[in-house]
Coordinates of C-alpha atoms in Angstrom, one line a residue:
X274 CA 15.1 55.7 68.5
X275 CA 15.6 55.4 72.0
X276 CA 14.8 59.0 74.2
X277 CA 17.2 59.3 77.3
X278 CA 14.6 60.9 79.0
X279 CA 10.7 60.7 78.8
X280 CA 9.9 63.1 81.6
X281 CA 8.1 66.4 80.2
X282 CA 9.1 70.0 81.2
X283 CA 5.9 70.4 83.6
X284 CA 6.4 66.7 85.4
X285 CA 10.1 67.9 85.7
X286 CA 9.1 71.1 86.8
X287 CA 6.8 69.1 90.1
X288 CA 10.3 67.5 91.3
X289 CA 12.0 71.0 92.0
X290 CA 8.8 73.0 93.8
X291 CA 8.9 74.8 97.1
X292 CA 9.5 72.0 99.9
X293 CA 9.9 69.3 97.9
X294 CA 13.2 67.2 97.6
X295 CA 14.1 65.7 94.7
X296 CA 16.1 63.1 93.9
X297 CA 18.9 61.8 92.1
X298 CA 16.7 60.1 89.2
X299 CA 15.0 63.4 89.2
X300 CA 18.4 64.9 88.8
X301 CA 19.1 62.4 85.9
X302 CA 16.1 63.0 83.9
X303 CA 16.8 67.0 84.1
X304 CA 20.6 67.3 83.0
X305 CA 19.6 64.4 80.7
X306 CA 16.9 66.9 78.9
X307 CA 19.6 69.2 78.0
X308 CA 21.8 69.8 75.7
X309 CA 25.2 69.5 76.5
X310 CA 28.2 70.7 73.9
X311 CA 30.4 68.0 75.0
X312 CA 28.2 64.9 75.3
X313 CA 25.8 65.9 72.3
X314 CA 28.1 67.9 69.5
X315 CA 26.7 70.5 69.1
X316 CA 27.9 73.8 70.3
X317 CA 27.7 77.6 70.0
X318 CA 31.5 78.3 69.5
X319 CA 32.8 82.4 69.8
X320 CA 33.0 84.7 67.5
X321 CA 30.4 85.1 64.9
X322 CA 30.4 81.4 64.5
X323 CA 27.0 79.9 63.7
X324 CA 25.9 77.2 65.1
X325 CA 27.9 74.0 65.2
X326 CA 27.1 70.2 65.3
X327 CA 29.4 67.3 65.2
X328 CA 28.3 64.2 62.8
X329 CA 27.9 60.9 65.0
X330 CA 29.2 57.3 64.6
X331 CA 32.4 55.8 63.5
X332 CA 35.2 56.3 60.9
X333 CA 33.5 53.2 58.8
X334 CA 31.2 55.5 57.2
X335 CA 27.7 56.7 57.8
X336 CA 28.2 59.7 60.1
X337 CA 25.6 61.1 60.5
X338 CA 24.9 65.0 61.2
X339 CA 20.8 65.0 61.8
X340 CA 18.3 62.9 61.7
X341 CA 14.2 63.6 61.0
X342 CA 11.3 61.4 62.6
X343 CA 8.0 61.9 61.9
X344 CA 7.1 60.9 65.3
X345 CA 9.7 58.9 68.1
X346 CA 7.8 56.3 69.1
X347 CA 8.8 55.0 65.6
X348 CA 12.0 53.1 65.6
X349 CA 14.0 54.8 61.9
X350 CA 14.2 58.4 61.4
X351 CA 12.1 59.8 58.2
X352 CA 15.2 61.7 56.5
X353 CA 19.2 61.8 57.2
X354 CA 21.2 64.1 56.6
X355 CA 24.5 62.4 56.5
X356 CA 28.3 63.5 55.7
X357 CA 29.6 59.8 54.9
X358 CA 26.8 58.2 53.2
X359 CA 27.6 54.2 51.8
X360 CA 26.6 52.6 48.8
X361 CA 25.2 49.9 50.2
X362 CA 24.3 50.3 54.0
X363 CA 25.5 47.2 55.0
X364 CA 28.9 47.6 54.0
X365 CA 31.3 50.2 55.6
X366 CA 33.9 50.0 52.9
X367 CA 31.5 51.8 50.4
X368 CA 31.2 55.1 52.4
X369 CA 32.0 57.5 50.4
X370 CA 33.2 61.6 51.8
X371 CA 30.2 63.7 51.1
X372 CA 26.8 65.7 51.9
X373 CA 24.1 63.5 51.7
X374 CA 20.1 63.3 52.5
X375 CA 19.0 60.1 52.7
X376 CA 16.2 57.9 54.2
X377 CA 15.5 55.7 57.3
X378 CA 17.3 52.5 55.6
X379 CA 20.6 54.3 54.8
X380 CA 19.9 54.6 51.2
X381 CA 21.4 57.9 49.9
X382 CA 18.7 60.1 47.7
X383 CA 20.6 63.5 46.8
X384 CA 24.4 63.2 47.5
X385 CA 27.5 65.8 46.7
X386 CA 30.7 64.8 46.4
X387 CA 33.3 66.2 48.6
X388 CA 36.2 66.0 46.3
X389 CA 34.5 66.6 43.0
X390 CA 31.4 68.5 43.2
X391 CA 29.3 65.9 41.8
X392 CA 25.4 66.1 42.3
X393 CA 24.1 62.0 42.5
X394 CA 20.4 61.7 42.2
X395 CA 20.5 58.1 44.2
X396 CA 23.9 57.6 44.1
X397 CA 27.2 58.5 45.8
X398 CA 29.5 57.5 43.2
X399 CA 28.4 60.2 40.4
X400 CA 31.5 60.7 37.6
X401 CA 29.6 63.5 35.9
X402 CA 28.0 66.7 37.1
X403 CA 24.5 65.0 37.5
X404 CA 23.8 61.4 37.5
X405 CA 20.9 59.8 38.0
X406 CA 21.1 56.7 39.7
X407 CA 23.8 53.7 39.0
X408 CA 22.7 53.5 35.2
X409 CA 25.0 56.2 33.6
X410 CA 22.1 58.4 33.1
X411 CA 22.6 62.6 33.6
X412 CA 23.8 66.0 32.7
X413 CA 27.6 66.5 32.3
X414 CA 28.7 70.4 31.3
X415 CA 30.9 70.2 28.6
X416 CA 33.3 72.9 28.2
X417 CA 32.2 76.9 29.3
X418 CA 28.5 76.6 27.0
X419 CA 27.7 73.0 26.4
X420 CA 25.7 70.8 28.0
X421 CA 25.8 67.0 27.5
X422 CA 23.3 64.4 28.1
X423 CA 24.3 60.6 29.0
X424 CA 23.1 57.3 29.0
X425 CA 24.3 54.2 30.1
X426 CA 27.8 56.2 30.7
X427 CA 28.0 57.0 26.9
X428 CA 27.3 60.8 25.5
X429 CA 24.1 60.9 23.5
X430 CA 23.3 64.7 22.4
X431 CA 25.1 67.7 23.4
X432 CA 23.6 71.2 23.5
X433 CA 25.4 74.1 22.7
X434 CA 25.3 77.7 24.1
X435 CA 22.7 79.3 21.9
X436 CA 20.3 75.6 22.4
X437 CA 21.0 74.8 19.0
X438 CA 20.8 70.4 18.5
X439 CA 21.3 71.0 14.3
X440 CA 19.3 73.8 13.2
X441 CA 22.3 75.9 13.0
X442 CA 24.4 73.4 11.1
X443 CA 22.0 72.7 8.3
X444 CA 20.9 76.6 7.9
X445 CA 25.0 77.6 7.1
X446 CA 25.2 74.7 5.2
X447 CA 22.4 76.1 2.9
X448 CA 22.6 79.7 3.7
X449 CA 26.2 80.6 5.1
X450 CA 26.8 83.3 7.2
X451 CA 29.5 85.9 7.0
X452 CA 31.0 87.5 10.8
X453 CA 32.5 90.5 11.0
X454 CA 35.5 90.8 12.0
X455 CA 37.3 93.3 14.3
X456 CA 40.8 95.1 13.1
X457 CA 42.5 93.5 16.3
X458 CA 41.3 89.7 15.5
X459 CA 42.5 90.5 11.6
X460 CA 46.2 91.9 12.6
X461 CA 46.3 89.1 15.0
X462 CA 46.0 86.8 11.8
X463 CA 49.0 88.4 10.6
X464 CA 47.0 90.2 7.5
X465 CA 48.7 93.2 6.6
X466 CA 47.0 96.8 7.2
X467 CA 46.6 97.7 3.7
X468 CA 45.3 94.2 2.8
X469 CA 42.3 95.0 5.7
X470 CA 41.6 98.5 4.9
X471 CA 41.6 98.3 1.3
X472 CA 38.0 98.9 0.4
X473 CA 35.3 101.1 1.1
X474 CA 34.8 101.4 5.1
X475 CA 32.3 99.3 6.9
X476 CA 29.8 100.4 10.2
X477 CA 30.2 97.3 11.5
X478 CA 33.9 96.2 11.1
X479 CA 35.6 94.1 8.5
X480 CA 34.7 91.6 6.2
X481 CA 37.6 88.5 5.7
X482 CA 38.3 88.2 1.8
X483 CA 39.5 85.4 1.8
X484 CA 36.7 84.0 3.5
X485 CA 34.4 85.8 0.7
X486 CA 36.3 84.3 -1.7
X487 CA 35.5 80.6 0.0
X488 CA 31.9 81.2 -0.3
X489 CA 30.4 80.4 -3.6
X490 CA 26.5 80.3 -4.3
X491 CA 25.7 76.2 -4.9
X492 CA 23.5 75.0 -7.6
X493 CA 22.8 71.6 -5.7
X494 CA 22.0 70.9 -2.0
X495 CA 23.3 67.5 -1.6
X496 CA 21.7 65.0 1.0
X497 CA 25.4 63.6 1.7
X498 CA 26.9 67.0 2.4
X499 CA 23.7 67.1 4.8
X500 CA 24.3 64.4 6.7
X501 CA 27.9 65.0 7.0
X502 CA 27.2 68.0 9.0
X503 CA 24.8 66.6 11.0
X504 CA 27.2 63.9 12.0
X505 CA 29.6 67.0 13.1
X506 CA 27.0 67.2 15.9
X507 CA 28.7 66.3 19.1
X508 CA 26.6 63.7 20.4
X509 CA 25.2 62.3 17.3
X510 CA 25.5 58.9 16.3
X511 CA 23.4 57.9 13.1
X512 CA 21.2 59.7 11.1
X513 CA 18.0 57.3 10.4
X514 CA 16.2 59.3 8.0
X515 CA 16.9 63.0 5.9
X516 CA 14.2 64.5 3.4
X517 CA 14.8 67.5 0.9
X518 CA 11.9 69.4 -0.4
X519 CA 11.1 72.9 -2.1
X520 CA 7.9 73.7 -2.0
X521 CA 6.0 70.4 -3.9
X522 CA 9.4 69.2 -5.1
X523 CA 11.0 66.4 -3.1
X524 CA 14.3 64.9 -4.2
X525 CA 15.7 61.7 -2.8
X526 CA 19.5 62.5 -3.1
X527 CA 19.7 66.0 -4.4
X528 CA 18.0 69.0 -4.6
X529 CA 18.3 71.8 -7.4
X530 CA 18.6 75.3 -6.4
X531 CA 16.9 78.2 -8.5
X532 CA 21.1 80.5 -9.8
X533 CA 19.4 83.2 -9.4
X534 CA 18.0 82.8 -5.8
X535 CA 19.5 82.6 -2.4
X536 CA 18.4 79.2 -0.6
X537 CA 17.1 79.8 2.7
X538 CA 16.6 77.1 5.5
X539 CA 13.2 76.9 6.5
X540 CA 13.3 76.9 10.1
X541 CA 9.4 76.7 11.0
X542 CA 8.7 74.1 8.9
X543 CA 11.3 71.9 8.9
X544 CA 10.9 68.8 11.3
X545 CA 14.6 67.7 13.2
X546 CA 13.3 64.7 15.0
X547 CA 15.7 63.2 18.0
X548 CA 16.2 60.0 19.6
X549 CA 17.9 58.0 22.9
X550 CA 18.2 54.6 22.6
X551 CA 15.0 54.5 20.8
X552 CA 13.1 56.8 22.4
X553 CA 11.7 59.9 21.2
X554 CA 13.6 63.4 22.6
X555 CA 11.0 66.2 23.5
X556 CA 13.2 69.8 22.8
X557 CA 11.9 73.6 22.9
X558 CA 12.1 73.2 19.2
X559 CA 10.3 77.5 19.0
X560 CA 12.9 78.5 21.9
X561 CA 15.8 77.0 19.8
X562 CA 14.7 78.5 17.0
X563 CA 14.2 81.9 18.7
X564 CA 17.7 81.6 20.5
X565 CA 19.3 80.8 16.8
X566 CA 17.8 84.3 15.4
X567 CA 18.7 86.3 18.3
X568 CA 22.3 84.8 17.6
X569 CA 22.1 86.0 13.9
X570 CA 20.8 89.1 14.4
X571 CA 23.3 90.0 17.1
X572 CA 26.2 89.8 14.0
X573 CA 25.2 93.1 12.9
X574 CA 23.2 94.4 15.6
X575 CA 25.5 97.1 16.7
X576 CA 28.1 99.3 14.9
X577 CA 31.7 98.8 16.0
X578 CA 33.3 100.9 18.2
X579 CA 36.1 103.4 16.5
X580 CA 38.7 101.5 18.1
X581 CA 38.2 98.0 16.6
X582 CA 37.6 100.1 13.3
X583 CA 40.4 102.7 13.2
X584 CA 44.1 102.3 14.4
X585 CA 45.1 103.5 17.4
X586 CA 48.8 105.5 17.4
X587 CA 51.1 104.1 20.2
X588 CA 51.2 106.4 23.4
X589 CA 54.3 108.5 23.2
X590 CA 56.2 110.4 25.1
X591 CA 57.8 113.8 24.0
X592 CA 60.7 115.0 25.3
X593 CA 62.0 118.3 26.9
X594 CA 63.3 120.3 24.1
X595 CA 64.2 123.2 26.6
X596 CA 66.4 120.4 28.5
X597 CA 68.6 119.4 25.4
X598 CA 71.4 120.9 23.6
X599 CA 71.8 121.2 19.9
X600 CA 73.9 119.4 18.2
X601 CA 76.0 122.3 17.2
X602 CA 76.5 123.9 20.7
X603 CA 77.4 120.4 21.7
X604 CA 80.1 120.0 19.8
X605 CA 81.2 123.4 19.6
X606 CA 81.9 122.7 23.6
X607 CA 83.3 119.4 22.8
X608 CA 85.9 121.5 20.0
X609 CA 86.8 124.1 22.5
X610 CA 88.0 121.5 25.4
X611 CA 90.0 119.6 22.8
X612 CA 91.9 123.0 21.8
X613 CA 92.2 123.4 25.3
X614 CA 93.8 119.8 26.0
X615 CA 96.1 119.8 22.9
X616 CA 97.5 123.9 23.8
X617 CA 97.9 122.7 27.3
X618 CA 99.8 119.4 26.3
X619 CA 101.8 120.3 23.1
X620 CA 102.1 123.9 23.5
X621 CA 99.9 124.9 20.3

């Protein structure tokens, strides 16, 4: 970096003393050592404005805003902050519109994308939400609760609101769940009202027959049927290797189930083991299974209110009796103005 002016505040200071002239380099080095809005691009503009400053260089890319330097006397800054960072520094045509922090070299560390949002983790060309580096890797969210984790530009697991990577899947597979149901989800199926409140009342809403009648207590728990649902995972590719055990018994294809018992999944002690391209996948495996009770538990964790219970009668309103005439005196008035008309015209 080259300073315009090396002069310090107390040798400037010596030019400009009582009976001394200075002189025009003095001059120089003194408007040189300020600011200037103009010259420099950075202003204080009215209004309740904060401060302002203009990016340097050209409309090739790499405008930069701020630089860092750990001392001058070095020749590259430490950190840039940059609004037109480029791919490769040496090439203007891979600037890309942005906010950038980079290094001395022009290489971008931590970019967001103008136009998109994007966060790059050293890169300025991130087509998900995160991306780390050139190589595909990062976080994309998909949809309003899921989160999705790529490699090599290809989807590997997702991660759905409640945290669950399969543990939910293979507990209603073994154990399904009924919801209940509110009276405005129910008549918005079309079911008819005395289809839904025929039976006793519930405190927590209403109970789908028909999906009562779908559930039917199993006699087997199939290993296919398992990995079927595991392959309904987003994100999951293959399943490399599934076990079924009760207690000392361990089947190979299928496992028996006691009719007069309901199967439970055994969260705590069941193992669901993931991996990327080989490599192992470290998860919260207790926080997922905490957040997957908590979800449970919240089905019948509060009573419904009385108006997703009961229906509500249509807001009416009632109108003025005192402002309407009967039917009689109506047409009692209507009689007597006809018997009018016809002695008037025909002389009855």
């Amino acid at each position: 970096m080259t300073v315009t002016t090396t002069e310090t505040r107390d040798t400037l200071k010596g030019y400009f003393k009582v009976n001394t002239i200075p002189s025009e380099s003095h001059f120089d080095n003194l408007i040189d050592g300020m600011l200037n809005q103009s010259s420099d691009g950075i202003a204080r503009s009215s209004g309740n404005h904060p401060l302002c400053i203009a990016a340097s260089g050209d409309a090739d890319g790499g405008r930069e805003v701020i630089e860092f330097y750990e001392d001058f006397s070095k020749g590259d800054p430490e950190w840039v902050l940059c609004l037109e960072p480029k791919s490769d520094p040496d090439d203007a045509g891979t600037a890309k519109q942005g906010f950038s922090i980079g290094d001395g070299e022009g290489n971008s560390r931590l970019f967001i994308d103008k136009a998109t949002g994007n966060v790059g983790i050293g890169t300025v060309t991130p087509s998900i939400d995160l991306a780390i580096g050139n190589g595909g890797i990062g976080l994309n969210r998909e949809g309003d609760d899921e989160l999705a984790i790529y490699t090599g530009k290809n989807e590997r697991i997702r991660i759905d609101a409640s945290g669950n990577v399969g543990y939910e899947k293979l507990s209603e597979h073994i154990s399904p769940s009924v919801s209940f149901r509110s009276l405005g989800e129910l008549l918005a199926d079309g079911r008819p009202v005395d289809d839904i409140f025929d039976g006793p009342r519930l405190e927590h809403g209403f109970l789908d027959g028909e999906e009562l009648d779908r559930l039917r207590r199993g006699t087997t728990l199939r290993i296919s049927d398992l990995i079927h649902d595991i392959m309904d995972v987003p994100g999951v590719r293959a399943v490399r290797d599934i076990r079924l055990k009760s207690g000392d018994q361990e089947e190979t294809w299928f496992l028996k189930l006691d009719p007069d018992k309901v199967p439970a999944f055994d969260l705590e002690n069941s193992a669901i083991r993931l991996e990327k391209d080989g490599l192992p996948v470290k998860l919260d495996t207790d926080g997922i299974i905490e957040d997957y009770r908590k979800s449970q538990e919240s089905i019948a964790a509060e009573p419904a209110s009385s108006v997703e219970l009961d229906l509500v009668p249509p807001h009416v309103h009632w109108l003025d009796k005192t402002a309407m005439a009967t039917f009689e005196a109506a047409f009692e008035d209507w009689l007597g103005k006809k018997r009018e008309y016809w002695r008037t015209k025909y002389g009855l």
